[in-house]
Tab-separated table of C-alpha atoms and ligand atoms in Angstrom:
chain	number	residue	atom	x	y	z
A	1	MET	CA	0.000	0.000	0.000
A	2	ASN	CA	1.426	3.432	-0.871
A	3	ASP	CA	0.649	6.737	0.891
A	4	ALA	CA	-2.185	7.669	-1.441
A	5	SER	CA	-3.895	4.299	-1.126
A	6	SER	CA	-3.660	4.251	2.677
A	7	ARG	CA	-5.247	7.740	2.737
A	8	THR	CA	-8.193	6.613	0.625
A	9	GLY	CA	-8.563	3.195	2.290
A	10	GLU	CA	-7.975	1.682	-1.119
A	11	LYS	CA	-7.683	-2.081	-1.325
A	12	ALA	CA	-6.900	-4.613	-4.015
A	13	ILE	CA	-10.152	-6.151	-5.148
A	14	THR	CA	-10.960	-8.173	-8.239
A	15	VAL	CA	-13.857	-7.145	-10.439
A	16	GLU	CA	-15.580	-10.396	-9.526
A	17	GLU	CA	-15.220	-9.673	-5.810
A	18	ALA	CA	-16.382	-6.113	-6.289
A	19	ILE	CA	-19.557	-7.276	-8.021
A	20	ARG	CA	-20.294	-10.415	-6.038
A	21	GLY	CA	-19.477	-8.863	-2.671
A	22	ARG	CA	-21.740	-5.849	-3.169
A	23	LYS	CA	-24.953	-5.871	-1.257
A	24	SER	CA	-27.427	-3.290	-0.153
A	25	THR	CA	-26.073	-1.783	3.042
A	26	ARG	CA	-28.639	-0.387	5.460
A	27	ALA	CA	-26.483	0.859	8.339
A	28	PHE	CA	-23.437	3.097	7.999
A	29	LEU	CA	-20.800	4.678	10.187
A	30	ARG	CA	-21.062	8.463	10.448
A	31	LYS	CA	-17.493	8.738	9.145
A	32	PRO	CA	-17.750	11.132	6.194
A	33	VAL	CA	-16.837	10.155	2.657
A	34	PRO	CA	-14.295	12.784	1.545
A	35	ARG	CA	-15.491	14.796	-1.424
A	36	GLU	CA	-12.303	14.052	-3.408
A	37	LEU	CA	-13.011	10.356	-3.011
A	38	MET	CA	-16.642	10.780	-4.004
A	39	ALA	CA	-15.475	12.768	-7.026
A	40	ARG	CA	-13.058	9.977	-7.939
A	41	ILE	CA	-15.797	7.331	-7.708
A	42	LEU	CA	-18.181	9.462	-9.773
A	43	THR	CA	-15.487	10.159	-12.369
A	44	THR	CA	-14.863	6.423	-12.684
A	45	ALA	CA	-18.593	5.671	-12.914
A	46	GLY	CA	-18.899	8.368	-15.542
A	47	ARG	CA	-16.971	6.010	-17.818
A	48	ALA	CA	-20.183	3.951	-18.000
A	49	PRO	CA	-21.365	3.433	-21.557
A	50	SER	CA	-24.392	5.197	-23.013
A	51	GLY	CA	-25.999	5.008	-26.417
A	52	SER	CA	-24.126	7.397	-28.739
A	53	ASN	CA	-22.225	8.509	-25.624
A	54	ILE	CA	-24.952	11.006	-24.726
A	55	GLN	CA	-24.252	10.532	-20.966
A	56	PRO	CA	-27.778	11.406	-19.865
A	57	TRP	CA	-27.260	11.027	-16.081
A	58	LYS	CA	-27.101	13.800	-13.528
A	59	VAL	CA	-26.319	13.371	-9.860
A	60	TYR	CA	-26.757	15.716	-6.899
A	61	VAL	CA	-24.314	14.979	-4.060
A	62	VAL	CA	-25.581	15.924	-0.603
A	63	ASP	CA	-23.311	15.598	2.430
A	64	GLY	CA	-22.472	17.355	5.708
A	65	ALA	CA	-25.031	19.717	7.205
A	66	ALA	CA	-27.094	19.796	3.983
A	67	ARG	CA	-27.507	16.016	4.181
A	68	ASP	CA	-28.717	16.240	7.794
A	69	GLU	CA	-31.177	18.993	6.940
A	70	LEU	CA	-32.515	17.099	3.942
A	71	ALA	CA	-32.940	13.885	5.971
A	72	ALA	CA	-34.854	15.803	8.649
A	73	ASP	CA	-37.107	17.313	5.981
A	74	LEU	CA	-37.770	13.939	4.301
A	75	CYS	CA	-38.508	12.254	7.638
A	76	ARG	CA	-40.893	15.052	8.577
A	77	ARG	CA	-42.729	14.476	5.291
A	78	PHE	CA	-42.806	10.719	5.808
A	79	ASP	CA	-44.180	11.168	9.334
A	80	THR	CA	-46.912	13.539	8.192
A	81	VAL	CA	-47.995	12.291	4.740
A	82	GLY	CA	-46.718	8.692	4.576
A	83	GLU	CA	-44.933	7.220	1.576
A	84	GLY	CA	-45.412	9.877	-1.127
A	85	GLU	CA	-45.475	8.945	-4.813
A	86	ARG	CA	-42.907	8.664	-7.580
A	87	GLU	CA	-43.387	10.463	-10.878
A	88	TYR	CA	-42.939	7.177	-12.724
A	89	GLU	CA	-43.746	3.508	-12.182
A	90	TYR	CA	-40.732	1.628	-10.935
A	91	TYR	CA	-42.553	-1.640	-10.226
A	92	PRO	CA	-45.143	-3.605	-12.186
A	93	VAL	CA	-48.525	-1.942	-11.789
A	94	LYS	CA	-50.078	-5.413	-11.504
A	95	TRP	CA	-47.787	-7.754	-9.568
A	96	ARG	CA	-47.557	-11.314	-10.884
A	97	GLU	CA	-45.378	-14.351	-10.458
A	98	PRO	CA	-42.492	-14.961	-10.369
A	99	PHE	CA	-41.828	-11.359	-9.372
A	100	LEU	CA	-44.326	-11.212	-6.534
A	101	ALA	CA	-42.735	-14.171	-4.718
A	102	ARG	CA	-39.268	-12.701	-5.135
A	103	ARG	CA	-40.417	-9.346	-3.852
A	104	ARG	CA	-42.048	-10.968	-0.822
A	105	ALA	CA	-38.954	-13.052	-0.068
A	106	CYS	CA	-36.869	-9.884	-0.128
A	107	GLY	CA	-39.236	-7.844	2.055
A	108	TRP	CA	-39.939	-10.533	4.643
A	109	GLY	CA	-36.303	-11.563	4.641
A	110	LEU	CA	-35.254	-8.045	5.609
A	111	TYR	CA	-37.977	-7.689	8.229
A	112	GLY	CA	-37.175	-11.193	9.558
A	113	THR	CA	-33.520	-10.243	10.024
A	114	MET	CA	-34.660	-7.294	12.084
A	115	GLY	CA	-37.135	-9.402	14.100
A	116	ILE	CA	-40.066	-7.482	12.636
A	117	THR	CA	-43.150	-9.733	12.484
A	118	ARG	CA	-46.054	-9.444	10.048
A	119	ASP	CA	-48.321	-7.733	12.586
A	120	ASP	CA	-45.638	-5.277	13.707
A	121	LYS	CA	-46.789	-2.239	11.744
A	122	ASP	CA	-44.710	0.152	13.862
A	123	GLY	CA	-41.581	-1.921	13.236
A	124	MET	CA	-42.195	-1.884	9.483
A	125	HIS	CA	-42.864	1.839	9.551
A	126	ALA	CA	-39.624	2.474	11.444
A	127	GLN	CA	-37.643	0.312	9.023
A	128	ARG	CA	-39.140	2.085	5.971
A	129	ARG	CA	-38.471	5.443	7.611
A	130	GLN	CA	-34.764	4.607	7.563
A	131	ASN	CA	-34.867	5.282	3.816
A	132	TYR	CA	-35.412	8.956	4.527
A	133	GLU	CA	-32.403	9.087	6.821
A	134	PHE	CA	-30.400	7.470	4.034
A	135	PHE	CA	-29.938	4.559	6.468
A	136	GLY	CA	-27.407	6.733	8.280
A	137	ALA	CA	-25.177	7.136	5.212
A	138	PRO	CA	-23.122	10.350	5.394
A	139	THR	CA	-23.508	11.060	1.667
A	140	ALA	CA	-26.716	10.958	-0.330
A	141	LEU	CA	-26.835	10.913	-4.111
A	142	ILE	CA	-29.914	11.910	-6.054
A	143	PHE	CA	-30.077	10.795	-9.698
A	144	THR	CA	-32.036	12.644	-12.337
A	145	ILE	CA	-32.248	12.775	-16.094
A	146	ASP	CA	-33.910	15.196	-18.443
A	147	ARG	CA	-37.564	14.281	-18.556
A	148	ASP	CA	-37.792	14.320	-22.361
A	149	LEU	CA	-35.259	11.503	-22.738
A	150	GLU	CA	-36.363	7.998	-23.655
A	151	LYS	CA	-36.080	4.506	-22.163
A	152	GLY	CA	-32.563	4.042	-23.502
A	153	SER	CA	-31.344	6.866	-21.289
A	154	TRP	CA	-32.841	5.173	-18.219
A	155	LEU	CA	-30.875	2.085	-19.211
A	156	ASP	CA	-27.687	4.172	-19.506
A	157	THR	CA	-28.329	5.751	-16.115
A	158	GLY	CA	-28.747	2.315	-14.531
A	159	MET	CA	-25.281	1.424	-15.779
A	160	PHE	CA	-23.896	4.629	-14.307
A	161	ILE	CA	-25.558	3.879	-10.975
A	162	GLN	CA	-24.248	0.306	-10.810
A	163	SER	CA	-20.786	1.565	-11.719
A	164	ILE	CA	-20.841	3.846	-8.673
A	165	MET	CA	-21.784	0.945	-6.414
A	166	ILE	CA	-18.950	-1.198	-7.768
A	167	ALA	CA	-16.296	1.541	-7.951
A	168	ALA	CA	-17.005	2.532	-4.326
A	169	ARG	CA	-16.068	-0.922	-3.049
A	170	GLN	CA	-12.419	-0.424	-3.961
A	171	PHE	CA	-12.335	2.096	-1.099
A	172	GLY	CA	-14.290	0.031	1.440
A	173	ILE	CA	-17.364	2.150	0.737
A	174	GLU	CA	-20.796	0.531	0.407
A	175	THR	CA	-24.081	1.769	-0.949
A	176	ILE	CA	-27.839	1.459	-0.826
A	177	PRO	CA	-29.739	2.324	-4.001
A	178	GLN	CA	-33.004	3.989	-3.012
A	179	ALA	CA	-36.060	4.265	-5.217
A	180	ALA	CA	-37.935	5.343	-2.066
A	181	LEU	CA	-36.286	8.751	-2.245
A	182	ALA	CA	-38.048	9.492	-5.529
A	183	ASN	CA	-41.337	9.248	-3.573
A	184	PHE	CA	-40.526	12.706	-2.259
A	185	HIS	CA	-39.348	14.192	-5.537
A	186	GLU	CA	-41.046	17.483	-4.768
A	187	VAL	CA	-39.071	17.857	-1.518
A	188	LEU	CA	-35.838	17.032	-3.358
A	189	ARG	CA	-36.747	19.355	-6.203
A	190	ALA	CA	-37.435	22.250	-3.856
A	191	ARG	CA	-34.448	21.750	-1.539
A	192	LEU	CA	-31.850	20.853	-4.200
A	193	ALA	CA	-33.170	23.276	-6.852
A	194	ILE	CA	-33.744	20.462	-9.351
A	195	PRO	CA	-35.230	21.998	-12.511
A	196	GLU	CA	-38.742	20.950	-13.604
A	197	GLY	CA	-37.200	19.562	-16.774
A	198	GLU	CA	-35.448	16.825	-14.791
A	199	ILE	CA	-37.109	13.733	-13.364
A	200	VAL	CA	-35.860	12.198	-10.122
A	201	ILE	CA	-35.072	8.547	-10.811
A	202	CYS	CA	-33.808	7.392	-7.439
A	203	GLY	CA	-31.241	8.115	-4.781
A	204	MET	CA	-28.415	6.311	-3.044
A	205	GLY	CA	-26.868	6.283	0.392
A	206	VAL	CA	-23.071	6.063	0.295
A	207	GLY	CA	-20.708	5.459	3.191
A	208	TYR	CA	-18.582	3.153	5.283
A	209	PRO	CA	-20.637	0.152	6.413
A	210	ASP	CA	-21.482	-0.506	10.037
A	211	THR	CA	-20.294	-4.091	10.107
A	212	GLU	CA	-21.773	-4.614	13.596
A	213	ALA	CA	-25.302	-3.774	12.502
A	214	LYS	CA	-27.736	-6.690	12.338
A	215	VAL	CA	-29.485	-5.278	9.282
A	216	ASN	CA	-26.273	-5.668	7.297
A	217	THR	CA	-26.275	-9.431	7.839
A	218	PHE	CA	-29.268	-9.708	5.491
A	219	THR	CA	-28.348	-11.136	2.100
A	220	THR	CA	-30.553	-11.832	-0.863
A	221	ASP	CA	-30.592	-14.925	-3.093
A	222	ARG	CA	-30.330	-15.047	-6.831
A	223	GLU	CA	-32.029	-17.292	-9.342
A	224	PRO	CA	-29.887	-20.114	-10.739
A	225	LEU	CA	-28.441	-19.515	-14.168
A	226	GLU	CA	-30.910	-21.794	-15.939
A	227	ASN	CA	-33.794	-19.558	-14.821
A	228	PHE	CA	-32.548	-16.532	-16.700
A	229	VAL	CA	-30.111	-17.701	-19.377
A	230	GLY	CA	-30.975	-19.280	-22.704
A	231	TRP	CA	-28.050	-20.890	-24.514
A	232	VAL	CA	-28.764	-20.840	-28.233
A	233	ASP	CA	-27.349	-23.860	-30.066
A	234	LYS	CA	-29.611	-24.198	-33.007
A	235	LEU	CA	-31.479	-21.473	-34.816
A	236	ARG	CA	-34.957	-21.847	-36.227
A	237	PRO	CA	-35.033	-21.810	-40.017
A	238	ALA	CA	-34.830	-18.306	-41.466
A	239	LYS	CA	-38.049	-16.832	-42.829
A	240	THR	CA	-37.865	-16.514	-46.578
B	1	LIG	C1	-32.905	1.106	-8.397
B	1	LIG	C2	-33.022	0.435	-7.049
B	1	LIG	C3	-33.801	1.005	-6.071
B	1	LIG	C4	-33.873	0.436	-4.801
B	1	LIG	N1	-34.608	1.073	-3.822
B	1	LIG	C5	-34.542	0.631	-2.538
B	1	LIG	C6	-35.157	1.382	-1.500
B	1	LIG	O1	-35.780	2.408	-1.740
B	1	LIG	N2	-35.026	0.942	-0.231
B	1	LIG	C7	-34.322	-0.199	0.068
B	1	LIG	O2	-34.239	-0.550	1.258
B	1	LIG	N3	-33.732	-0.941	-0.903
B	1	LIG	C8	-33.805	-0.542	-2.191
B	1	LIG	N4	-33.179	-1.243	-3.194
B	1	LIG	C9	-32.361	-2.410	-2.844
B	1	LIG	C10	-32.971	-3.727	-3.301
B	1	LIG	O3	-33.950	-4.154	-2.409
B	1	LIG	C11	-31.820	-4.741	-3.388
B	1	LIG	O4	-30.926	-4.334	-4.411
B	1	LIG	C12	-32.286	-6.146	-3.706
B	1	LIG	O5	-33.093	-6.646	-2.680
B	1	LIG	C13	-31.104	-7.091	-3.922
B	1	LIG	O6	-30.289	-7.107	-2.775
B	1	LIG	P1	-28.773	-6.669	-2.797
B	1	LIG	O7	-28.693	-5.271	-3.301
B	1	LIG	O8	-28.335	-6.771	-1.358
B	1	LIG	O9	-28.042	-7.618	-3.703
B	1	LIG	C14	-33.162	-0.753	-4.503
B	1	LIG	C15	-32.413	-1.351	-5.513
B	1	LIG	C16	-32.339	-0.770	-6.773
B	1	LIG	C17	-31.488	-1.421	-7.824
């Protein structure tokens, strides 16, 4: 390790480790993420591909006192009006299998880890509320794109977002992507001066993980390869 890498907490990590070891982190240390490091991660993630290299993503970085003020504002809104509503549909409007079962496994798995039972409405409320405190993350990112862009740009932005989550891990930094933050797009718009022409896609908490926290022991499963991969050996005859 050289001087620069010890300052940034940089560690040798393979791409496979960086991807496979990532998981949604829902408790963070209050140790701040230095802005230079955040800038480095965002610069790296900005190398994400985009159709015709149009680079449609925008990201608002909120840390320090502004982060605390924003979290307080979001929590106040959550406590008074409940969940809020996104400007776009993230999930299927009509849930169906196999997605419903996966969603339930994820939700109940998280609540189960925290000892929250199905009749514990207060426990669920408190866990959901954590979203609006960025799960304690010292830095919050808010992602937007220009509203007139098409689906391809959402795809590009997803690649940018995943690149942040992976690039961060080189520095021992973990993340939680947060669609919940877009529920309060009007609060974000007002407080961060996001122009009307931009749509809030989601947010992300970024920070050093609290490795002692129970919530961070929760891990999700993945479908086996055969459930989502089709190996093509033989083509159907071409139409003439
Ligand atoms: C775009 C996006 C938005 C998400 N929004 C939330 C959220 O608002 N709150 C939350 O607790 N988790 C959120 N998640 C985390 C997912 O629940 C998580 O990625 C999934 O369960 C898989 O677990 P893993 O990230 O630990 O692999 C989101 C994930 C993505 C990709």
